[in-house]
Tab-separated table of C-alpha atoms in Angstrom:
chain	number	residue	atom	x	y	z
A	793	UNK	CA	5.196	-4.339	-11.028
A	794	UNK	CA	7.880	-3.001	-8.740
A	795	UNK	CA	10.603	-5.345	-9.940
A	796	UNK	CA	12.600	-2.517	-11.506
A	797	UNK	CA	12.825	-0.907	-8.035
A	798	UNK	CA	13.918	-4.251	-6.602
A	799	UNK	CA	16.528	-4.773	-9.306
A	800	UNK	CA	17.794	-1.214	-8.767
A	801	UNK	CA	18.219	-2.031	-5.061
A	802	UNK	CA	20.071	-5.239	-5.995
A	803	UNK	CA	22.406	-3.204	-8.229
A	804	UNK	CA	23.069	-0.616	-5.489
A	805	UNK	CA	24.067	-3.390	-3.114
A	806	UNK	CA	26.182	-5.165	-5.757
A	807	UNK	CA	28.103	-1.940	-6.477
A	808	UNK	CA	28.732	-1.442	-2.756
A	809	UNK	CA	30.041	-5.002	-2.457
A	810	UNK	CA	32.220	-4.519	-5.544
A	811	UNK	CA	33.839	-1.418	-4.020
A	812	UNK	CA	34.191	-2.985	-0.560
A	813	UNK	CA	35.851	-6.110	-1.952
A	814	UNK	CA	38.174	-4.154	-4.245
A	815	UNK	CA	37.016	-6.321	-7.138
A	816	UNK	CA	36.680	-5.113	-10.710
A	817	UNK	CA	33.615	-6.934	-11.943
A	818	UNK	CA	30.661	-9.020	-10.885
A	819	UNK	CA	30.271	-12.386	-12.560
A	820	UNK	CA	26.986	-13.378	-10.992
A	821	UNK	CA	24.409	-12.400	-8.405
A	822	UNK	CA	22.271	-15.050	-6.733
A	823	UNK	CA	18.857	-14.089	-5.375
A	824	UNK	CA	16.496	-16.083	-3.182
A	825	UNK	CA	12.904	-15.405	-4.154
A	826	UNK	CA	10.589	-16.171	-1.240
A	827	UNK	CA	7.066	-17.403	-1.912
A	828	UNK	CA	5.713	-14.322	-0.075
A	829	UNK	CA	8.215	-11.832	-1.517
A	830	UNK	CA	5.714	-10.137	-3.870
A	831	UNK	CA	8.211	-10.347	-6.740
A	832	UNK	CA	8.063	-12.165	-10.047
A	833	UNK	CA	10.993	-14.107	-11.441
A	834	UNK	CA	10.361	-13.244	-15.091
A	835	UNK	CA	9.923	-9.557	-14.362
A	836	UNK	CA	13.215	-9.536	-12.412
A	837	UNK	CA	14.969	-11.204	-15.338
A	838	UNK	CA	13.448	-8.674	-17.732
A	839	UNK	CA	14.547	-5.654	-15.683
A	840	UNK	CA	18.069	-6.778	-14.835
A	841	UNK	CA	19.775	-6.187	-18.228
A	842	UNK	CA	18.176	-2.736	-18.410
A	843	UNK	CA	19.382	-1.804	-14.941
A	844	UNK	CA	22.998	-2.906	-15.451
A	845	UNK	CA	23.552	-1.408	-18.891
A	846	UNK	CA	26.597	0.918	-18.938
A	847	UNK	CA	27.435	0.122	-15.309
A	848	UNK	CA	30.256	-1.986	-13.844
A	849	UNK	CA	27.643	-4.739	-13.435
A	850	UNK	CA	27.069	-5.122	-17.174
A	851	UNK	CA	27.598	-8.744	-18.153
A	852	UNK	CA	26.808	-10.129	-14.708
A	853	UNK	CA	24.532	-13.162	-14.593
A	854	UNK	CA	21.376	-13.025	-12.456
A	855	UNK	CA	20.417	-16.320	-10.823
A	856	UNK	CA	17.034	-16.483	-9.123
A	857	UNK	CA	16.302	-19.415	-6.866
A	858	UNK	CA	12.809	-19.902	-5.488
A	859	UNK	CA	12.576	-20.274	-1.722
A	860	UNK	CA	9.620	-22.011	-0.073
A	861	UNK	CA	7.841	-20.748	2.996
A	862	UNK	CA	9.436	-22.113	6.136
A	863	UNK	CA	6.716	-22.689	8.682
A	864	UNK	CA	6.993	-23.555	12.330
A	865	UNK	CA	3.860	-25.019	13.881
A	866	UNK	CA	2.997	-23.785	17.364
A	867	UNK	CA	0.560	-26.686	17.838
A	868	UNK	CA	2.656	-29.748	17.014
A	869	UNK	CA	6.096	-28.136	16.979
A	870	UNK	CA	7.099	-29.370	13.546
A	871	UNK	CA	8.836	-27.354	10.859
A	872	UNK	CA	7.569	-27.647	7.309
A	873	UNK	CA	8.010	-26.100	3.892
A	874	UNK	CA	5.280	-24.844	1.627
A	875	UNK	CA	5.427	-23.851	-2.026
A	876	UNK	CA	2.052	-22.179	-1.943
A	877	UNK	CA	1.353	-19.246	0.289
A	878	UNK	CA	-1.076	-20.953	2.653
A	879	UNK	CA	-0.207	-20.759	6.303
A	880	UNK	CA	-1.080	-24.290	7.287
A	881	UNK	CA	1.134	-26.827	9.026
A	882	UNK	CA	1.938	-29.655	6.582
A	883	UNK	CA	1.972	-32.195	9.440
A	884	UNK	CA	-1.119	-31.433	11.556
A	885	UNK	CA	-2.968	-28.922	9.284
A	886	UNK	CA	-3.079	-26.352	12.086
A	887	UNK	CA	-3.201	-22.671	11.132
A	888	UNK	CA	-1.189	-21.697	14.220
A	889	UNK	CA	2.070	-21.374	12.318
A	890	UNK	CA	4.906	-18.873	12.331
A	891	UNK	CA	6.639	-17.882	9.107
A	892	UNK	CA	10.385	-18.320	9.571
A	893	UNK	CA	11.504	-17.911	5.965
A	894	UNK	CA	10.337	-17.335	2.416
A	895	UNK	CA	8.941	-13.892	3.066
A	896	UNK	CA	11.608	-11.794	1.372
A	897	UNK	CA	13.715	-11.320	-1.708
A	898	UNK	CA	17.291	-11.809	-0.520
A	899	UNK	CA	20.683	-11.295	-2.181
A	900	UNK	CA	22.175	-14.626	-1.185
A	901	UNK	CA	25.636	-14.294	-2.700
A	902	UNK	CA	27.770	-12.796	-5.443
A	903	UNK	CA	30.676	-14.000	-7.531
A	904	UNK	CA	33.224	-11.231	-8.116
A	905	UNK	CA	36.590	-10.991	-9.854
B	168	UNK	CA	58.317	-2.320	-14.969
B	169	UNK	CA	61.997	-3.264	-15.433
B	170	UNK	CA	62.709	-2.769	-19.137
B	171	UNK	CA	65.666	-5.150	-19.104
B	172	UNK	CA	63.836	-8.249	-18.044
B	173	UNK	CA	60.169	-7.328	-17.618
B	174	UNK	CA	60.199	-8.626	-14.072
B	175	UNK	CA	57.728	-6.130	-12.692
B	176	UNK	CA	60.155	-4.395	-10.319
B	177	UNK	CA	61.235	-0.730	-10.461
B	178	UNK	CA	63.557	-0.072	-13.427
B	179	UNK	CA	66.824	0.474	-11.511
B	180	UNK	CA	67.691	-2.760	-9.764
B	181	UNK	CA	70.269	-5.534	-9.784
B	182	UNK	CA	69.443	-8.473	-12.040
B	183	UNK	CA	70.018	-11.287	-9.618
B	184	UNK	CA	67.430	-13.378	-11.413
B	185	UNK	CA	67.929	-14.895	-14.884
B	186	UNK	CA	67.158	-12.700	-17.879
B	187	UNK	CA	64.094	-13.396	-19.901
B	188	UNK	CA	64.878	-15.437	-23.055
B	189	UNK	CA	65.998	-13.258	-26.020
B	190	UNK	CA	62.868	-14.049	-28.011
B	191	UNK	CA	60.766	-12.322	-25.395
B	192	UNK	CA	62.936	-9.200	-25.458
B	193	UNK	CA	62.484	-8.576	-29.217
B	194	UNK	CA	64.009	-5.320	-30.445
B	195	UNK	CA	64.707	-3.804	-27.072
B	196	UNK	CA	61.062	-3.063	-26.219
B	197	UNK	CA	59.446	-4.259	-23.053
B	198	UNK	CA	57.769	-7.598	-23.582
B	199	UNK	CA	54.019	-7.669	-23.244
B	200	UNK	CA	52.989	-9.855	-20.378
B	201	UNK	CA	49.520	-11.315	-20.181
B	202	UNK	CA	48.485	-11.574	-16.556
B	203	UNK	CA	46.337	-14.545	-15.688
B	204	UNK	CA	42.792	-13.460	-14.838
B	205	UNK	CA	42.241	-12.729	-11.168
B	206	UNK	CA	40.543	-15.677	-9.521
B	207	UNK	CA	36.845	-15.218	-8.943
B	208	UNK	CA	35.614	-15.031	-5.396
B	209	UNK	CA	32.337	-16.116	-3.878
B	210	UNK	CA	30.838	-13.704	-1.347
B	211	UNK	CA	27.988	-14.773	0.941
B	212	UNK	CA	25.608	-11.892	1.616
B	213	UNK	CA	22.172	-12.969	2.827
B	214	UNK	CA	20.907	-9.399	2.695
B	215	UNK	CA	17.277	-8.489	2.041
B	216	UNK	CA	17.001	-6.570	-1.219
B	217	UNK	CA	14.790	-3.993	0.484
B	218	UNK	CA	17.145	-3.550	3.449
B	219	UNK	CA	17.719	0.139	2.584
B	220	UNK	CA	13.997	0.808	2.544
B	221	UNK	CA	13.597	-1.187	5.763
B	222	UNK	CA	16.249	0.987	7.430
B	223	UNK	CA	14.498	4.176	6.299
B	224	UNK	CA	11.191	2.753	7.549
B	225	UNK	CA	12.789	2.017	10.923
B	226	UNK	CA	13.946	5.666	11.056
B	227	UNK	CA	10.394	6.818	10.314
B	228	UNK	CA	9.023	4.509	13.016
B	229	UNK	CA	11.498	5.835	15.584
B	230	UNK	CA	10.836	9.460	14.593
B	231	UNK	CA	7.076	8.962	14.949
B	232	UNK	CA	7.375	7.067	18.234
B	233	UNK	CA	9.477	9.847	19.755
B	234	UNK	CA	6.648	12.280	19.009
B	235	UNK	CA	3.788	9.994	20.017
B	236	UNK	CA	2.398	9.851	16.460
B	237	UNK	CA	0.705	6.646	15.255
B	238	UNK	CA	0.850	5.741	11.577
B	239	UNK	CA	-1.273	3.267	9.644
B	240	UNK	CA	-0.769	2.117	6.045
B	241	UNK	CA	-3.967	1.400	4.096
B	242	UNK	CA	-3.559	-0.954	1.157
B	243	UNK	CA	-6.177	-2.225	-1.274
B	244	UNK	CA	-7.021	-2.581	-4.914
B	245	UNK	CA	-8.106	0.494	-6.882
B	246	UNK	CA	-11.795	1.218	-6.363
B	247	UNK	CA	-12.177	-0.708	-3.110
B	248	UNK	CA	-13.461	2.387	-1.352
B	249	UNK	CA	-10.387	3.703	0.486
B	250	UNK	CA	-11.110	7.351	-0.177
B	251	UNK	CA	-14.828	7.101	0.620
B	252	UNK	CA	-13.985	5.306	3.862
B	253	UNK	CA	-11.430	7.986	4.715
B	254	UNK	CA	-13.929	10.785	4.112
B	255	UNK	CA	-16.317	9.153	6.582
B	256	UNK	CA	-13.414	8.362	8.941
B	257	UNK	CA	-12.244	11.977	9.049
B	258	UNK	CA	-15.776	13.212	9.679
B	259	UNK	CA	-15.939	10.930	12.719
B	260	UNK	CA	-12.361	11.257	13.990
B	261	UNK	CA	-11.081	14.738	13.195
B	262	UNK	CA	-13.042	16.318	16.062
B	263	UNK	CA	-11.533	13.812	18.559
B	264	UNK	CA	-7.889	13.573	17.509
B	265	UNK	CA	-5.434	15.338	15.200
B	266	UNK	CA	-5.272	13.407	11.934
B	267	UNK	CA	-3.230	13.894	8.763
B	268	UNK	CA	-3.263	11.919	5.537
B	269	UNK	CA	-0.698	11.072	2.880
B	270	UNK	CA	-2.306	9.866	-0.344
B	271	UNK	CA	-0.349	8.017	-3.003
B	272	UNK	CA	-1.525	7.739	-6.591
B	273	UNK	CA	0.317	7.260	-9.857
B	274	UNK	CA	-1.236	10.446	-11.253
B	275	UNK	CA	-3.664	13.275	-10.290
B	276	UNK	CA	-4.460	14.842	-6.938
B	277	UNK	CA	-8.158	13.905	-7.151
B	278	UNK	CA	-8.079	11.947	-3.887
B	279	UNK	CA	-6.341	14.720	-1.966
B	280	UNK	CA	-8.920	17.205	-3.239
B	281	UNK	CA	-11.730	14.895	-2.093
B	282	UNK	CA	-10.211	14.500	1.361
B	283	UNK	CA	-9.552	18.184	2.002
B	284	UNK	CA	-12.261	19.972	3.936
B	285	UNK	CA	-12.755	17.030	6.296
B	286	UNK	CA	-10.590	18.434	9.070
B	287	UNK	CA	-7.193	16.917	8.288
B	288	UNK	CA	-4.023	18.043	6.577
B	289	UNK	CA	-3.658	16.101	3.325
B	290	UNK	CA	-0.562	15.588	1.191
B	291	UNK	CA	-0.688	13.958	-2.212
B	292	UNK	CA	2.267	11.936	-3.453
B	293	UNK	CA	2.123	11.476	-7.203
B	294	UNK	CA	4.397	8.512	-7.772
B	295	UNK	CA	4.758	9.216	-11.502
B	296	UNK	CA	3.565	5.776	-12.477
B	297	UNK	CA	5.171	3.832	-9.626
B	298	UNK	CA	2.895	1.247	-8.085
B	299	UNK	CA	3.622	1.760	-4.391
B	300	UNK	CA	4.803	4.233	-1.772
B	301	UNK	CA	8.121	3.652	-0.042
B	302	UNK	CA	9.607	4.870	3.224
B	303	UNK	CA	11.345	7.815	1.528
B	304	UNK	CA	8.058	9.105	0.062
B	305	UNK	CA	6.572	9.190	3.551
B	306	UNK	CA	9.681	10.695	5.101
B	307	UNK	CA	9.464	13.745	2.835
B	308	UNK	CA	6.143	14.724	4.407
B	309	UNK	CA	6.697	13.692	8.018
B	310	UNK	CA	8.208	16.868	9.423
B	311	UNK	CA	5.653	19.124	7.802
B	312	UNK	CA	2.661	16.978	8.782
B	313	UNK	CA	3.698	15.667	12.173
B	314	UNK	CA	6.412	18.034	13.419
B	315	UNK	CA	3.905	20.396	14.996
B	316	UNK	CA	2.010	17.696	16.868
B	317	UNK	CA	-0.235	14.978	15.506
B	318	UNK	CA	-2.037	11.896	16.841
B	319	UNK	CA	-2.616	9.782	13.753
B	320	UNK	CA	-1.071	9.747	10.296
B	321	UNK	CA	-3.021	7.704	7.768
B	322	UNK	CA	-1.253	6.663	4.574
B	323	UNK	CA	-3.581	5.824	1.696
B	324	UNK	CA	-1.222	3.742	-0.411
B	325	UNK	CA	-1.373	3.380	-4.191
B	326	UNK	CA	-4.288	1.125	-5.183
B	327	UNK	CA	-2.562	-2.218	-5.707
B	328	UNK	CA	-2.722	-5.556	-3.884
B	329	UNK	CA	0.817	-6.660	-4.725
B	330	UNK	CA	3.667	-4.165	-4.543
B	331	UNK	CA	2.772	-1.962	-1.561
B	332	UNK	CA	2.877	-5.033	0.681
B	333	UNK	CA	6.630	-5.371	0.150
B	334	UNK	CA	7.544	-1.840	1.249
B	335	UNK	CA	7.622	-1.065	4.960
B	336	UNK	CA	6.832	2.615	5.511
B	337	UNK	CA	7.424	2.690	9.257
B	338	UNK	CA	3.734	2.233	10.057
B	339	UNK	CA	2.468	0.871	13.341
B	340	UNK	CA	-0.196	-1.148	11.609
B	341	UNK	CA	-0.770	-2.259	8.057
B	342	UNK	CA	-4.428	-2.471	7.128
B	343	UNK	CA	-5.791	-4.173	4.028
B	344	UNK	CA	-9.162	-3.199	2.585
B	345	UNK	CA	-11.251	-5.721	0.710
B	346	UNK	CA	-14.567	-4.692	-0.838
B	347	UNK	CA	-17.395	-7.203	-1.046
B	348	UNK	CA	-17.553	-6.777	-4.828
B	349	UNK	CA	-14.023	-8.135	-5.241
B	350	UNK	CA	-14.788	-11.732	-4.327
B	351	UNK	CA	-14.061	-13.961	-1.361
B	352	UNK	CA	-10.880	-15.486	-2.745
B	353	UNK	CA	-8.755	-12.308	-2.909
B	354	UNK	CA	-6.822	-13.325	0.251
B	355	UNK	CA	-5.727	-16.524	-1.489
B	356	UNK	CA	-4.853	-14.725	-4.718
B	357	UNK	CA	-2.844	-12.002	-2.968
B	358	UNK	CA	-1.513	-13.794	0.107
B	359	UNK	CA	1.549	-11.588	0.559
B	360	UNK	CA	-0.583	-8.567	1.419
B	361	UNK	CA	-3.150	-10.333	3.571
B	362	UNK	CA	-0.433	-12.259	5.381
B	363	UNK	CA	1.202	-8.973	6.390
B	364	UNK	CA	-2.035	-7.200	7.349
B	365	UNK	CA	-2.700	-6.483	11.025
B	366	UNK	CA	-6.347	-5.851	10.227
B	367	UNK	CA	-8.624	-6.316	7.237
B	368	UNK	CA	-11.477	-3.906	6.642
B	369	UNK	CA	-14.277	-5.366	4.529
B	370	UNK	CA	-15.844	-2.406	2.732
B	371	UNK	CA	-19.096	-1.676	0.864
B	372	UNK	CA	-21.054	-4.040	3.130
B	373	UNK	CA	-24.255	-2.171	2.196
B	374	UNK	CA	-24.014	-3.898	-1.203
B	375	UNK	CA	-24.172	-7.436	0.222
B	376	UNK	CA	-27.942	-7.876	-0.415
B	377	UNK	CA	-27.259	-7.388	-4.136
B	378	UNK	CA	-24.338	-9.824	-4.333
B	379	UNK	CA	-23.534	-13.480	-3.924
B	380	UNK	CA	-21.136	-12.672	-1.107
B	381	UNK	CA	-20.063	-15.655	0.995
B	382	UNK	CA	-18.915	-14.036	4.213
B	383	UNK	CA	-17.870	-17.295	5.887
B	384	UNK	CA	-15.732	-18.276	2.890
B	385	UNK	CA	-14.025	-14.885	2.869
B	386	UNK	CA	-13.201	-15.083	6.588
B	387	UNK	CA	-11.949	-18.669	6.201
B	388	UNK	CA	-9.717	-17.608	3.295
B	389	UNK	CA	-8.331	-14.700	5.291
B	390	UNK	CA	-7.480	-16.999	8.194
B	391	UNK	CA	-5.640	-19.380	5.861
B	392	UNK	CA	-3.090	-16.670	5.094
B	393	UNK	CA	-3.257	-14.730	8.385
B	394	UNK	CA	-4.691	-16.913	11.154
B	395	UNK	CA	-5.044	-14.178	13.811
B	396	UNK	CA	-6.191	-11.284	11.622
B	397	UNK	CA	-8.604	-8.681	12.989
B	398	UNK	CA	-11.602	-8.157	10.670
B	399	UNK	CA	-13.778	-5.021	10.652
B	400	UNK	CA	-16.859	-4.908	8.406
B	401	UNK	CA	-17.978	-1.453	7.319
B	402	UNK	CA	-20.049	0.606	4.957
B	403	UNK	CA	-18.930	4.192	4.456
B	404	UNK	CA	-22.336	4.785	2.834
B	405	UNK	CA	-24.596	3.659	5.735
B	406	UNK	CA	-22.129	4.092	8.579
B	407	UNK	CA	-22.198	0.385	9.483
B	408	UNK	CA	-19.117	-0.589	11.490
B	409	UNK	CA	-17.624	2.892	11.386
B	410	UNK	CA	-17.458	3.161	15.167
B	411	UNK	CA	-15.489	-0.099	15.417
B	412	UNK	CA	-13.201	1.155	12.701
B	413	UNK	CA	-12.556	4.591	14.150
B	414	UNK	CA	-12.062	3.119	17.643
B	415	UNK	CA	-9.537	0.723	16.145
B	416	UNK	CA	-7.722	3.588	14.427
B	417	UNK	CA	-7.788	5.837	17.479
B	418	UNK	CA	-6.259	3.037	19.529
B	419	UNK	CA	-3.795	1.814	16.918
B	420	UNK	CA	-0.166	1.703	18.125
């Protein structure tokens, strides 16, 4: 359970963006949660209100969107998506695939005012 | 603000614009204006949440590379035999190369005490309940452990198959340990770790005669999440596979 560390890192970045943009508050933060990101959506949602309390981020909405694995097959050349964490090409079932997305937890965007 | 008309300009200026209606002026006090809310703005970021840790890990990696020090990160569940394997590893390696160890645990320095006396400097990081080591934890010990010359720094991460996988420490190789008592399907249950592992060490192989251990199934499961993974099968108790393991470590980038 390292989601509090992750949420703290999200808050650090959101505060930096707030200062850089000269905005006064954050309305929402959108995260992309990759299948292989090692993070749990519910735990993120649980930690967020605790992390933002008494900070300029208080009241911001956290949106978490799941992101599938993006696989590129080195055998048949096709790109496919996978919602489970198996590294198998959806087209030819080869295991010779590269992961091109869905590995990380990413701050996709923010809405500021 | 201009007190005559509330126009927002400095107070002393010519009123070329029409005065505000009398009702808004009241009894000579400045009218209260309600500004419309600032429009909200959408900002695209696309930044990894752990980018700060990744940057610190890259610093560690550069620092180690400049000094010719290799670092490996050992990750496994609690009780998979990391410390026993490291005791045997140090006994085999410490005479050949200079080795140091950083051990992470939520509490106690039991592991560091076990590992001392085997020919390596050992530093314990008590994470105060945290479930993983991060690049900053490692950084705090680098200068002291590796500044005077070192060949291999082994990080024994906090026993956990989930969180440590997300935190780059600056290691050259990430190594997952899987003991034969844990079951063949661990790679499928914890794919994030096994997907990121450069090598998997299967430990406690001396226990296989007492277990229903399906080696082929375990290897097939590993390859489903990391097709090209290197597998090393060992027993710290009997010494099986230890030479492969120590050769791998001694040659790790």
